[in-house]
PDB file of C-alpha atoms in Angstrom:
ATOM      1  CA  CYS A   1     -12.752  -8.706  -0.029  1.00 66.00           C
ATOM      2  CA  LEU A   2     -13.199  -7.693  -3.640  1.00 69.00           C
ATOM      3  CA  GLU A   3     -15.884 -10.304  -4.327  1.00 79.00           C
ATOM      4  CA  ASN A   4     -17.818  -9.795  -1.091  1.00 87.00           C
ATOM      5  CA  CYS A   5     -17.637  -6.013  -0.808  1.00 92.00           C
ATOM      6  CA  SER A   6     -20.108  -3.436  -2.035  1.00 95.00           C
ATOM      7  CA  PRO A   7     -19.454  -1.913  -5.471  1.00 95.00           C
ATOM      8  CA  ILE A   8     -18.174   1.354  -3.982  1.00 96.00           C
ATOM      9  CA  VAL A   9     -15.665  -0.420  -1.719  1.00 96.00           C
ATOM     10  CA  GLN A  10     -14.568  -2.576  -4.667  1.00 96.00           C
ATOM     11  CA  ARG A  11     -14.058   0.603  -6.692  1.00 96.00           C
ATOM     12  CA  THR A  12     -12.122   2.186  -3.823  1.00 97.00           C
ATOM     13  CA  ILE A  13      -9.831  -0.841  -3.554  1.00 96.00           C
ATOM     14  CA  ARG A  14      -9.199  -0.789  -7.315  1.00 96.00           C
ATOM     15  CA  TYR A  15      -8.457   2.949  -7.105  1.00 97.00           C
ATOM     16  CA  ILE A  16      -5.928   2.444  -4.291  1.00 97.00           C
ATOM     17  CA  ARG A  17      -4.190  -0.468  -6.026  1.00 96.00           C
ATOM     18  CA  THR A  18      -3.995   1.343  -9.368  1.00 96.00           C
ATOM     19  CA  MET A  19      -2.658   4.564  -7.887  1.00 95.00           C
ATOM     20  CA  VAL A  20      -0.028   2.745  -5.806  1.00 96.00           C
ATOM     21  CA  LEU A  21       1.044   0.683  -8.821  1.00 94.00           C
ATOM     22  CA  GLU A  22       1.385   3.845 -10.915  1.00 93.00           C
ATOM     23  CA  GLY A  23       3.173   5.706  -8.127  1.00 91.00           C
ATOM     24  CA  GLU A  24       0.489   8.383  -8.004  1.00 93.00           C
ATOM     25  CA  PRO A  25      -0.713  10.191  -4.860  1.00 93.00           C
ATOM     26  CA  VAL A  26      -3.753   8.674  -3.156  1.00 95.00           C
ATOM     27  CA  SER A  27      -6.387  10.773  -1.436  1.00 93.00           C
ATOM     28  CA  LEU A  28      -9.671   9.667   0.108  1.00 94.00           C
ATOM     29  CA  LYS A  29     -11.048  13.191  -0.287  1.00 95.00           C
ATOM     30  CA  GLU A  30     -10.047  13.401  -3.945  1.00 94.00           C
ATOM     31  CA  PHE A  31     -11.556   9.994  -4.678  1.00 95.00           C
ATOM     32  CA  CYS A  32     -14.771  10.941  -2.875  1.00 96.00           C
ATOM     33  CA  THR A  33     -15.016  14.149  -4.894  1.00 96.00           C
ATOM     34  CA  LYS A  34     -14.778  12.078  -8.110  1.00 94.00           C
ATOM     35  CA  VAL A  35     -17.461   9.621  -7.037  1.00 94.00           C
ATOM     36  CA  GLY A  36     -19.675  12.120  -5.222  1.00 96.00           C
ATOM     37  CA  MET A  37     -19.487  10.630  -1.738  1.00 96.00           C
ATOM     38  CA  ASN A  38     -18.839  11.962   1.726  1.00 97.00           C
ATOM     39  CA  PRO A  39     -15.308  10.913   2.819  1.00 97.00           C
ATOM     40  CA  ALA A  40     -16.407  10.127   6.380  1.00 97.00           C
ATOM     41  CA  TYR A  41     -19.213   7.903   5.096  1.00 97.00           C
ATOM     42  CA  LEU A  42     -16.981   6.049   2.628  1.00 97.00           C
ATOM     43  CA  GLY A  43     -14.325   5.664   5.312  1.00 96.00           C
ATOM     44  CA  HIS A  44     -16.941   4.111   7.599  1.00 97.00           C
ATOM     45  CA  ILE A  45     -18.192   1.698   4.923  1.00 97.00           C
ATOM     46  CA  PHE A  46     -14.629   0.795   3.932  1.00 97.00           C
ATOM     47  CA  LYS A  47     -13.696  -0.030   7.535  1.00 97.00           C
ATOM     48  CA  GLU A  48     -16.901  -1.984   8.084  1.00 96.00           C
ATOM     49  CA  GLU A  49     -16.433  -4.146   4.974  1.00 96.00           C
ATOM     50  CA  THR A  50     -12.644  -4.623   4.929  1.00 96.00           C
ATOM     51  CA  GLY A  51     -11.811  -4.420   8.622  1.00 96.00           C
ATOM     52  CA  LEU A  52      -9.202  -1.759   7.831  1.00 96.00           C
ATOM     53  CA  PHE A  53      -9.225   2.000   7.737  1.00 97.00           C
ATOM     54  CA  PHE A  54      -8.635   3.516   4.277  1.00 97.00           C
ATOM     55  CA  ASN A  55      -5.122   4.691   5.200  1.00 96.00           C
ATOM     56  CA  ASP A  56      -4.189   1.353   6.766  1.00 96.00           C
ATOM     57  CA  TYR A  57      -5.221  -0.461   3.589  1.00 97.00           C
ATOM     58  CA  LEU A  58      -3.337   2.113   1.513  1.00 97.00           C
ATOM     59  CA  ASN A  59      -0.169   1.638   3.550  1.00 97.00           C
ATOM     60  CA  GLN A  60      -0.478  -2.135   3.289  1.00 96.00           C
ATOM     61  CA  CYS A  61      -0.688  -1.828  -0.508  1.00 97.00           C
ATOM     62  CA  ARG A  62       2.326   0.478  -0.523  1.00 97.00           C
ATOM     63  CA  VAL A  63       4.350  -1.986   1.558  1.00 97.00           C
ATOM     64  CA  GLU A  64       3.383  -4.872  -0.745  1.00 97.00           C
ATOM     65  CA  ARG A  65       4.380  -2.836  -3.802  1.00 97.00           C
ATOM     66  CA  SER A  66       7.681  -1.921  -2.149  1.00 97.00           C
ATOM     67  CA  ILE A  67       8.520  -5.616  -1.748  1.00 96.00           C
ATOM     68  CA  VAL A  68       8.340  -6.037  -5.527  1.00 95.00           C
ATOM     69  CA  LEU A  69      10.671  -3.057  -5.984  1.00 96.00           C
ATOM     70  CA  MET A  70      13.121  -4.408  -3.380  1.00 94.00           C
ATOM     71  CA  ARG A  71      14.070  -7.239  -5.692  1.00 91.00           C
ATOM     72  CA  ASN A  72      16.271  -4.724  -7.514  1.00 92.00           C
ATOM     73  CA  PRO A  73      19.350  -4.511  -5.245  1.00 89.00           C
ATOM     74  CA  ASN A  74      20.383  -1.179  -6.816  1.00 93.00           C
ATOM     75  CA  ARG A  75      17.353   0.681  -5.470  1.00 95.00           C
ATOM     76  CA  LYS A  76      17.806   2.352  -2.116  1.00 96.00           C
ATOM     77  CA  ILE A  77      15.178   1.824   0.596  1.00 95.00           C
ATOM     78  CA  GLY A  78      14.484   5.580   0.780  1.00 95.00           C
ATOM     79  CA  GLU A  79      13.939   5.731  -2.982  1.00 96.00           C
ATOM     80  CA  ILE A  80      11.553   2.774  -2.824  1.00 97.00           C
ATOM     81  CA  ALA A  81       9.638   4.432   0.028  1.00 96.00           C
ATOM     82  CA  GLU A  82       9.205   7.576  -2.036  1.00 95.00           C
ATOM     83  CA  THR A  83       8.258   5.644  -5.182  1.00 95.00           C
ATOM     84  CA  VAL A  84       5.391   3.866  -3.423  1.00 96.00           C
ATOM     85  CA  GLY A  85       4.072   7.078  -1.885  1.00 95.00           C
ATOM     86  CA  PHE A  86       5.620   7.512   1.554  1.00 95.00           C
ATOM     87  CA  SER A  87       6.758  11.085   2.203  1.00 93.00           C
ATOM     88  CA  TYR A  88       9.167   9.998   4.918  1.00 95.00           C
ATOM     89  CA  ALA A  89      11.398   6.935   4.850  1.00 95.00           C
ATOM     90  CA  SER A  90      11.128   6.661   8.643  1.00 96.00           C
ATOM     91  CA  TYR A  91       7.326   6.319   8.392  1.00 97.00           C
ATOM     92  CA  TYR A  92       7.752   3.720   5.657  1.00 97.00           C
ATOM     93  CA  VAL A  93      10.095   1.714   7.884  1.00 97.00           C
ATOM     94  CA  LYS A  94       7.578   1.925  10.747  1.00 97.00           C
ATOM     95  CA  CYS A  95       4.683   0.767   8.533  1.00 97.00           C
ATOM     96  CA  PHE A  96       6.792  -1.984   6.983  1.00 97.00           C
ATOM     97  CA  ARG A  97       7.808  -3.263  10.400  1.00 97.00           C
ATOM     98  CA  ASN A  98       4.155  -3.225  11.533  1.00 96.00           C
ATOM     99  CA  TYR A  99       3.021  -5.316   8.552  1.00 95.00           C
ATOM    100  CA  LYS A 100       5.999  -7.629   8.103  1.00 96.00           C
ATOM    101  CA  GLY A 101       7.560  -7.811  11.560  1.00 96.00           C
ATOM    102  CA  VAL A 102      11.038  -6.792  10.372  1.00 96.00           C
ATOM    103  CA  SER A 103      12.637  -3.733   8.814  1.00 96.00           C
ATOM    104  CA  PRO A 104      12.699  -3.340   5.018  1.00 97.00           C
ATOM    105  CA  SER A 105      16.480  -3.892   4.997  1.00 94.00           C
ATOM    106  CA  VAL A 106      16.230  -7.203   6.843  1.00 94.00           C
ATOM    107  CA  TYR A 107      13.314  -8.306   4.661  1.00 95.00           C
ATOM    108  CA  ARG A 108      15.263  -7.375   1.519  1.00 93.00           C
ATOM    109  CA  GLN A 109      18.293  -9.417   2.651  1.00 91.00           C
ATOM    110  CA  GLY A 110      16.008 -12.442   2.895  1.00 89.00           C
ATOM    111  CA  LEU A 111      14.538 -11.751  -0.544  1.00 83.00           C
ATOM    112  CA  LEU A 112      17.947 -11.407  -2.144  1.00 78.00           C
ATOM    113  CA  ARG A 113      19.261 -14.572  -0.443  1.00 82.00           C
ATOM    114  CA  GLU A 114      16.135 -16.411  -1.595  1.00 79.00           C
ATOM    115  CA  SER A 115      16.574 -15.287  -5.200  1.00 73.00           C
ATOM    116  CA  ASN A 116      20.284 -16.241  -5.213  1.00 70.00           C
ATOM    117  CA  ILE A 117      19.433 -19.746  -4.038  1.00 58.00           C
ATOM    118  CA  SER A 118      16.810 -20.266  -6.722  1.00 50.00           C
ATOM    119  CA  ILE A 119      19.084 -19.160  -9.595  1.00 43.00           C
TER     120      ILE A 119
END
């Protein structure tokens, strides 16, 4: 969507991705305060242009970031959940399952098997 979205939605997407990558908290209200927009209005525009609510997009980004972190077999799933911004590991597992169709543990087993084969 980055190319086809309005500048404010592009900026919002960049904000979400940057904050998730840096492991910083993400807040629609805080972002809107910085850019001088009404959160309800930005949320509406974001949904209209991306097809996702702000929090759904945020959780998707967090799940994608967690997959990168899973490649380290020494990191616990709960630690990864916290690192990417989920307050509760159980909510992380629920979101992960919604986006990927399997639990983080099952997904990780596949990742680790895949990386062992390619070595």
